[in-house]
PDB file of C-alpha atoms in Angstrom:
ATOM      1  CA  ASP J   1      85.858 104.478  81.334  1.00  0.00           C
ATOM      2  CA  ALA J   2      82.428 105.655  83.514  1.00  0.00           C
ATOM      3  CA  ASP J   3      83.479 105.810  86.790  1.00  0.00           C
ATOM      4  CA  VAL J   4      82.620 109.330  86.647  1.00  0.00           C
ATOM      5  CA  THR J   5      79.000 110.186  85.147  1.00  0.00           C
ATOM      6  CA  GLN J   6      77.063 113.443  84.504  1.00  0.00           C
ATOM      7  CA  THR J   7      73.937 114.282  83.524  1.00  0.00           C
ATOM      8  CA  PRO J   8      72.623 115.438  81.708  1.00  0.00           C
ATOM      9  CA  ARG J   9      75.520 115.863  78.676  1.00  0.00           C
ATOM     10  CA  ASN J  10      73.543 118.435  77.211  1.00  0.00           C
ATOM     11  CA  ARG J  11      71.333 121.481  77.856  1.00  0.00           C
ATOM     12  CA  ILE J  12      69.287 124.564  76.691  1.00  0.00           C
ATOM     13  CA  THR J  13      67.306 126.510  79.094  1.00  0.00           C
ATOM     14  CA  LYS J  14      65.774 130.315  79.705  1.00  0.00           C
ATOM     15  CA  THR J  15      66.840 132.773  81.011  1.00  0.00           C
ATOM     16  CA  GLY J  16      66.163 132.474  85.115  1.00  0.00           C
ATOM     17  CA  LYS J  17      65.268 128.955  85.379  1.00  0.00           C
ATOM     18  CA  ARG J  18      66.513 127.120  87.657  1.00  0.00           C
ATOM     19  CA  ILE J  19      68.539 123.346  86.845  1.00  0.00           C
ATOM     20  CA  MET J  20      70.200 121.143  87.609  1.00  0.00           C
ATOM     21  CA  LEU J  21      73.531 119.512  87.128  1.00  0.00           C
ATOM     22  CA  GLU J  22      74.030 115.256  88.482  1.00  0.00           C
ATOM     23  CA  CYS J  23      76.984 113.561  89.017  1.00  0.00           C
ATOM     24  CA  SER J  24      78.369 110.443  89.902  1.00  0.00           C
ATOM     25  CA  GLN J  25      81.071 108.392  90.873  1.00  0.00           C
ATOM     26  CA  THR J  26      81.484 104.402  91.689  1.00  0.00           C
ATOM     27  CA  LYS J  27      85.499 105.250  92.251  1.00  0.00           C
ATOM     28  CA  GLY J  28      84.470 105.280  96.217  1.00  0.00           C
ATOM     29  CA  HIS J  29      86.401 108.330  96.623  1.00  0.00           C
ATOM     30  CA  ASP J  30      85.226 111.039  99.077  1.00  0.00           C
ATOM     31  CA  ARG J  31      86.093 113.940  97.371  1.00  0.00           C
ATOM     32  CA  MET J  32      84.086 115.653  94.602  1.00  0.00           C
ATOM     33  CA  TYR J  33      84.807 119.420  92.857  1.00  0.00           C
ATOM     34  CA  TRP J  34      82.503 120.924  90.140  1.00  0.00           C
ATOM     35  CA  TYR J  35      84.089 122.607  87.437  1.00  0.00           C
ATOM     36  CA  ARG J  36      83.416 125.378  84.413  1.00  0.00           C
ATOM     37  CA  GLN J  37      85.326 125.638  81.696  1.00  0.00           C
ATOM     38  CA  ASP J  38      85.211 128.829  79.156  1.00  0.00           C
ATOM     39  CA  PRO J  39      87.350 129.403  75.708  1.00  0.00           C
ATOM     40  CA  GLY J  40      89.600 131.649  77.074  1.00  0.00           C
ATOM     41  CA  LEU J  41      89.358 131.675  80.319  1.00  0.00           C
ATOM     42  CA  GLY J  42      90.045 127.738  81.336  1.00  0.00           C
ATOM     43  CA  LEU J  43      88.441 125.493  84.084  1.00  0.00           C
ATOM     44  CA  GLN J  44      87.463 127.259  87.572  1.00  0.00           C
ATOM     45  CA  LEU J  45      86.144 126.115  90.423  1.00  0.00           C
ATOM     46  CA  ILE J  46      83.098 126.303  91.920  1.00  0.00           C
ATOM     47  CA  TYR J  47      82.653 124.102  94.853  1.00  0.00           C
ATOM     48  CA  TYR J  48      84.202 121.144  96.329  1.00  0.00           C
ATOM     49  CA  SER J  49      83.113 118.647  98.901  1.00  0.00           C
ATOM     50  CA  PHE J  50      85.250 116.921 101.247  1.00  0.00           C
ATOM     51  CA  ASP J  51      82.170 114.514 102.232  1.00  0.00           C
ATOM     52  CA  VAL J  52      78.906 114.596 102.497  1.00  0.00           C
ATOM     53  CA  LYS J  53      79.033 116.794 105.894  1.00  0.00           C
ATOM     54  CA  ASP J  54      81.211 119.222 104.279  1.00  0.00           C
ATOM     55  CA  ILE J  55      80.569 121.781 101.498  1.00  0.00           C
ATOM     56  CA  ASN J  56      82.650 124.629 100.273  1.00  0.00           C
ATOM     57  CA  LYS J  57      83.070 127.869  98.362  1.00  0.00           C
ATOM     58  CA  GLY J  58      85.706 127.581  94.960  1.00  0.00           C
ATOM     59  CA  GLU J  59      85.944 130.714  93.168  1.00  0.00           C
ATOM     60  CA  ILE J  60      83.186 131.254  90.948  1.00  0.00           C
ATOM     61  CA  SER J  61      80.134 130.053  93.762  1.00  0.00           C
ATOM     62  CA  ASP J  62      77.945 133.552  93.576  1.00  0.00           C
ATOM     63  CA  GLY J  63      75.020 131.869  91.734  1.00  0.00           C
ATOM     64  CA  TYR J  64      75.736 128.678  92.199  1.00  0.00           C
ATOM     65  CA  SER J  65      74.789 126.414  94.881  1.00  0.00           C
ATOM     66  CA  VAL J  66      75.320 122.175  95.513  1.00  0.00           C
ATOM     67  CA  SER J  67      73.964 119.382  97.492  1.00  0.00           C
ATOM     68  CA  ARG J  68      76.068 116.104  98.493  1.00  0.00           C
ATOM     69  CA  GLN J  69      73.490 114.086  99.115  1.00  0.00           C
ATOM     70  CA  ALA J  70      75.981 111.078  99.429  1.00  0.00           C
ATOM     71  CA  GLN J  71      79.405 109.855  99.042  1.00  0.00           C
ATOM     72  CA  ALA J  72      78.872 109.212  95.228  1.00  0.00           C
ATOM     73  CA  LYS J  73      76.745 111.535  93.981  1.00  0.00           C
ATOM     74  CA  PHE J  74      76.908 115.810  94.500  1.00  0.00           C
ATOM     75  CA  SER J  75      74.665 118.395  92.554  1.00  0.00           C
ATOM     76  CA  LEU J  76      75.387 121.772  90.882  1.00  0.00           C
ATOM     77  CA  SER J  77      71.660 123.748  91.092  1.00  0.00           C
ATOM     78  CA  LEU J  78      71.548 126.752  89.050  1.00  0.00           C
ATOM     79  CA  GLU J  79      68.614 128.527  91.171  1.00  0.00           C
ATOM     80  CA  SER J  80      68.337 131.481  88.289  1.00  0.00           C
ATOM     81  CA  ALA J  81      69.902 130.584  85.007  1.00  0.00           C
ATOM     82  CA  ILE J  82      71.815 134.028  83.076  1.00  0.00           C
ATOM     83  CA  PRO J  83      72.669 134.167  79.788  1.00  0.00           C
ATOM     84  CA  ASN J  84      76.968 134.193  81.648  1.00  0.00           C
ATOM     85  CA  GLN J  85      76.533 130.616  82.767  1.00  0.00           C
ATOM     86  CA  THR J  86      76.364 129.902  80.003  1.00  0.00           C
ATOM     87  CA  ALA J  87      79.936 126.744  79.436  1.00  0.00           C
ATOM     88  CA  LEU J  88      81.184 123.393  79.823  1.00  0.00           C
ATOM     89  CA  TYR J  89      80.200 121.387  82.969  1.00  0.00           C
ATOM     90  CA  PHE J  90      82.800 119.152  84.223  1.00  0.00           C
ATOM     91  CA  CYS J  91      82.084 116.861  87.982  1.00  0.00           C
ATOM     92  CA  ALA J  92      85.987 115.442  89.442  1.00  0.00           C
ATOM     93  CA  THR J  93      86.714 113.478  92.037  1.00  0.00           C
ATOM     94  CA  SER J  94      89.597 112.373  94.037  1.00  0.00           C
ATOM     95  CA  ASP J  95      90.395 110.319  97.196  1.00  0.00           C
ATOM     96  CA  ARG J  96      93.838 110.848  99.869  1.00  0.00           C
ATOM     97  CA  GLY J  97      96.240 109.518  99.609  1.00  0.00           C
ATOM     98  CA  GLY J  98      98.976 110.547 102.192  1.00  0.00           C
ATOM     99  CA  ALA J  99     100.955 113.583 102.334  1.00  0.00           C
ATOM    100  CA  SER J 100     100.387 114.333  98.951  1.00  0.00           C
ATOM    101  CA  TYR J 101      97.242 113.687  97.085  1.00  0.00           C
ATOM    102  CA  ASN J 102      96.280 112.087  94.800  1.00  0.00           C
ATOM    103  CA  GLU J 103      94.778 112.510  91.197  1.00  0.00           C
ATOM    104  CA  GLN J 104      91.165 113.848  89.488  1.00  0.00           C
ATOM    105  CA  PHE J 105      89.436 112.230  87.449  1.00  0.00           C
ATOM    106  CA  PHE J 106      87.091 114.470  85.717  1.00  0.00           C
ATOM    107  CA  GLY J 107      83.633 113.054  83.733  1.00  0.00           C
ATOM    108  CA  PRO J 108      82.733 113.501  80.956  1.00  0.00           C
ATOM    109  CA  GLY J 109      81.196 117.118  80.700  1.00  0.00           C
ATOM    110  CA  THR J 110      77.861 119.058  80.960  1.00  0.00           C
ATOM    111  CA  ARG J 111      77.005 121.953  77.931  1.00  0.00           C
ATOM    112  CA  LEU J 112      75.005 124.035  79.231  1.00  0.00           C
ATOM    113  CA  THR J 113      73.211 126.410  77.671  1.00  0.00           C
ATOM    114  CA  VAL J 114      71.119 129.825  78.746  1.00  0.00           C
ATOM    115  CA  LEU J 115      68.972 131.673  76.390  1.00  0.00           C
TER     116      LEU J 115
ATOM    117  CA  LYS S   1      96.527 134.488  94.374  1.00  0.00           C
ATOM    118  CA  GLN S   2      97.536 131.179  92.416  1.00  0.00           C
ATOM    119  CA  GLU S   3      98.236 131.784  88.489  1.00  0.00           C
ATOM    120  CA  VAL S   4      99.370 129.773  86.267  1.00  0.00           C
ATOM    121  CA  THR S   5     100.323 130.122  82.521  1.00  0.00           C
ATOM    122  CA  GLN S   6     101.319 127.845  79.437  1.00  0.00           C
ATOM    123  CA  ILE S   7     103.548 128.347  76.788  1.00  0.00           C
ATOM    124  CA  PRO S   8     103.114 127.679  74.049  1.00  0.00           C
ATOM    125  CA  ALA S   9      98.875 128.632  73.603  1.00  0.00           C
ATOM    126  CA  ALA S  10      99.749 127.122  69.796  1.00  0.00           C
ATOM    127  CA  LEU S  11     101.884 125.164  68.565  1.00  0.00           C
ATOM    128  CA  SER S  12     101.593 122.967  65.330  1.00  0.00           C
ATOM    129  CA  VAL S  13     104.429 120.493  64.063  1.00  0.00           C
ATOM    130  CA  PRO S  14     104.767 117.599  61.885  1.00  0.00           C
ATOM    131  CA  GLU S  15     104.342 114.565  62.992  1.00  0.00           C
ATOM    132  CA  GLY S  16     107.650 112.418  64.439  1.00  0.00           C
ATOM    133  CA  GLU S  17     109.418 115.326  66.007  1.00  0.00           C
ATOM    134  CA  ASN S  18     110.240 115.664  69.373  1.00  0.00           C
ATOM    135  CA  LEU S  19     108.325 118.521  71.681  1.00  0.00           C
ATOM    136  CA  VAL S  20     108.141 120.476  74.794  1.00  0.00           C
ATOM    137  CA  LEU S  21     105.139 122.386  75.943  1.00  0.00           C
ATOM    138  CA  ASN S  22     106.212 124.695  79.140  1.00  0.00           C
ATOM    139  CA  CYS S  23     103.928 125.362  82.244  1.00  0.00           C
ATOM    140  CA  SER S  24     104.684 128.091  84.788  1.00  0.00           C
ATOM    141  CA  PHE S  25     103.094 128.617  88.470  1.00  0.00           C
ATOM    142  CA  THR S  26     102.780 132.087  90.697  1.00  0.00           C
ATOM    143  CA  ASP S  27     103.239 129.930  94.053  1.00  0.00           C
ATOM    144  CA  SER S  28     105.683 126.879  95.134  1.00  0.00           C
ATOM    145  CA  ALA S  29     103.626 125.850  97.834  1.00  0.00           C
ATOM    146  CA  ILE S  30     101.432 123.238  96.222  1.00  0.00           C
ATOM    147  CA  TYR S  31     100.480 119.248  96.217  1.00  0.00           C
ATOM    148  CA  ASN S  32     101.042 118.356  93.321  1.00  0.00           C
ATOM    149  CA  LEU S  33     101.098 119.442  89.607  1.00  0.00           C
ATOM    150  CA  GLN S  34      98.712 117.216  87.078  1.00  0.00           C
ATOM    151  CA  TRP S  35      98.826 116.936  82.989  1.00  0.00           C
ATOM    152  CA  PHE S  36      95.490 116.529  80.987  1.00  0.00           C
ATOM    153  CA  ARG S  37      94.049 115.681  77.586  1.00  0.00           C
ATOM    154  CA  GLN S  38      90.983 117.065  76.404  1.00  0.00           C
ATOM    155  CA  ASP S  39      89.928 116.378  72.507  1.00  0.00           C
ATOM    156  CA  PRO S  40      87.335 119.320  70.969  1.00  0.00           C
ATOM    157  CA  GLY S  41      84.417 118.960  73.155  1.00  0.00           C
ATOM    158  CA  LYS S  42      85.701 116.296  75.663  1.00  0.00           C
ATOM    159  CA  GLY S  43      86.012 116.049  78.729  1.00  0.00           C
ATOM    160  CA  LEU S  44      89.829 115.928  80.841  1.00  0.00           C
ATOM    161  CA  THR S  45      91.121 113.092  80.575  1.00  0.00           C
ATOM    162  CA  SER S  46      94.899 112.898  83.185  1.00  0.00           C
ATOM    163  CA  LEU S  47      97.631 111.975  81.292  1.00  0.00           C
ATOM    164  CA  LEU S  48     100.733 112.536  83.757  1.00  0.00           C
ATOM    165  CA  LEU S  49     100.627 113.366  88.289  1.00  0.00           C
ATOM    166  CA  ILE S  50     103.479 114.289  89.529  1.00  0.00           C
ATOM    167  CA  GLN S  51     103.261 114.241  93.692  1.00  0.00           C
ATOM    168  CA  SER S  52     105.165 117.977  94.865  1.00  0.00           C
ATOM    169  CA  SER S  53     108.496 115.761  96.420  1.00  0.00           C
ATOM    170  CA  GLN S  54     109.131 114.373  93.085  1.00  0.00           C
ATOM    171  CA  ARG S  55     110.639 115.885  89.995  1.00  0.00           C
ATOM    172  CA  GLU S  56     109.237 113.850  86.931  1.00  0.00           C
ATOM    173  CA  GLN S  57     106.927 110.823  85.918  1.00  0.00           C
ATOM    174  CA  THR S  58     106.476 109.145  83.256  1.00  0.00           C
ATOM    175  CA  SER S  59     104.036 107.396  80.933  1.00  0.00           C
ATOM    176  CA  GLY S  60     105.908 105.396  76.706  1.00  0.00           C
ATOM    177  CA  ARG S  61     106.275 108.113  75.184  1.00  0.00           C
ATOM    178  CA  LEU S  62     104.981 111.162  77.512  1.00  0.00           C
ATOM    179  CA  ASN S  63     107.184 112.962  80.724  1.00  0.00           C
ATOM    180  CA  ALA S  64     106.833 115.334  82.772  1.00  0.00           C
ATOM    181  CA  SER S  65     109.056 117.262  84.699  1.00  0.00           C
ATOM    182  CA  LEU S  66     108.590 119.394  87.928  1.00  0.00           C
ATOM    183  CA  ASP S  67     110.613 122.135  88.977  1.00  0.00           C
ATOM    184  CA  LYS S  68     108.905 123.220  92.840  1.00  0.00           C
ATOM    185  CA  SER S  69     111.572 125.597  93.648  1.00  0.00           C
ATOM    186  CA  SER S  70     111.738 127.617  90.449  1.00  0.00           C
ATOM    187  CA  GLY S  71     107.791 127.645  89.263  1.00  0.00           C
ATOM    188  CA  ARG S  72     107.763 125.705  86.431  1.00  0.00           C
ATOM    189  CA  SER S  73     107.063 122.192  84.756  1.00  0.00           C
ATOM    190  CA  THR S  74     107.142 120.690  81.638  1.00  0.00           C
ATOM    191  CA  LEU S  75     105.822 117.970  79.621  1.00  0.00           C
ATOM    192  CA  TYR S  76     107.676 116.751  76.575  1.00  0.00           C
ATOM    193  CA  ILE S  77     105.830 114.063  74.275  1.00  0.00           C
ATOM    194  CA  ALA S  78     108.280 112.598  72.083  1.00  0.00           C
ATOM    195  CA  ALA S  79     107.856 111.013  68.249  1.00  0.00           C
ATOM    196  CA  SER S  80     105.031 112.982  68.346  1.00  0.00           C
ATOM    197  CA  GLN S  81     102.127 111.086  66.354  1.00  0.00           C
ATOM    198  CA  PRO S  82      98.262 112.580  64.969  1.00  0.00           C
ATOM    199  CA  GLY S  83      96.849 110.960  67.084  1.00  0.00           C
ATOM    200  CA  ASP S  84      98.255 113.470  69.578  1.00  0.00           C
ATOM    201  CA  SER S  85      96.006 116.241  68.600  1.00  0.00           C
ATOM    202  CA  ALA S  86      94.496 117.493  71.259  1.00  0.00           C
ATOM    203  CA  THR S  87      94.642 120.778  73.552  1.00  0.00           C
ATOM    204  CA  TYR S  88      96.854 120.120  76.913  1.00  0.00           C
ATOM    205  CA  LEU S  89      96.237 122.146  79.770  1.00  0.00           C
ATOM    206  CA  CYS S  90      98.447 121.478  83.396  1.00  0.00           C
ATOM    207  CA  ALA S  91      97.192 122.204  86.654  1.00  0.00           C
ATOM    208  CA  VAL S  92      98.706 122.100  90.200  1.00  0.00           C
ATOM    209  CA  ARG S  93      96.857 121.004  93.283  1.00  0.00           C
ATOM    210  CA  ARG S  94      96.628 124.027  96.302  1.00  0.00           C
ATOM    211  CA  TYR S  95      98.554 123.697  99.207  1.00  0.00           C
ATOM    212  CA  SER S  96      95.738 122.313 101.547  1.00  0.00           C
ATOM    213  CA  GLY S  97      96.300 122.996 104.924  1.00  0.00           C
ATOM    214  CA  GLY S  98      94.128 125.836 105.768  1.00  0.00           C
ATOM    215  CA  GLY S  99      91.521 123.170 104.364  1.00  0.00           C
ATOM    216  CA  ALA S 100      91.179 124.988 101.222  1.00  0.00           C
ATOM    217  CA  ASP S 101      91.619 122.682  97.612  1.00  0.00           C
ATOM    218  CA  GLY S 102      90.250 122.202  93.651  1.00  0.00           C
ATOM    219  CA  LEU S 103      92.666 122.244  90.597  1.00  0.00           C
ATOM    220  CA  THR S 104      94.325 125.669  89.141  1.00  0.00           C
ATOM    221  CA  PHE S 105      94.277 125.367  85.555  1.00  0.00           C
ATOM    222  CA  GLY S 106      96.560 126.659  82.988  1.00  0.00           C
ATOM    223  CA  LYS S 107      94.675 127.819  79.568  1.00  0.00           C
ATOM    224  CA  GLY S 108      95.849 125.159  77.665  1.00  0.00           C
ATOM    225  CA  THR S 109      98.400 125.029  74.546  1.00  0.00           C
ATOM    226  CA  HIS S 110      96.163 123.282  71.453  1.00  0.00           C
ATOM    227  CA  LEU S 111      98.673 121.320  69.902  1.00  0.00           C
ATOM    228  CA  ILE S 112      97.852 119.589  65.766  1.00  0.00           C
ATOM    229  CA  ILE S 113     100.581 117.403  64.737  1.00  0.00           C
ATOM    230  CA  GLN S 114     100.736 117.365  60.815  1.00  0.00           C
ATOM    231  CA  PRO S 115     100.583 113.808  58.654  1.00  0.00           C
TER     232      PRO S 115
END
């Protein structure tokens, strides 16, 4: 389903360029996340946001920044792209659910290549 | 730091067999554990979510168990089919009493079901 959408789906850019990846969700969830996936390394958390006013760094935030423009929109920026940021980027959402939080739902991913 | 390990890294079995995928994690202070399926070049599809207070969850031919005290989870797939071929990812959601959030992923088990 298209509850979590990411744009663009594929992007090729050059070293030093600024690039923005966008994520939108129609699930009404308050929490949003950005992950990157590298072959052999699995998925790693870049940033997450509890709501529009709350942004938190994940495991690998260096070289990235984010913006939560609205509850439904969470953007990831690479201010000056470098080749080792070539990866598959995923956006995810989740909602609060009592004492244990609910499951995360992932977008289709953006394949980014930095030359 | 939480670490998630999945064994085996790859598995190839004939159609119709029952199989078990293993996941272990080092820190038992988790909120929940989630199993995902990922097809090549695609996003993540949530299969099962087990809350920290639960022991197992079932969906169709899939059954996931959780033993939080020993840091282990298993995903059981009954009567495997070629369409089950994919990479299966295990992820644990960190305890967020201090505000931390996000999933920590294993590197996955690449499953091939032979027709």
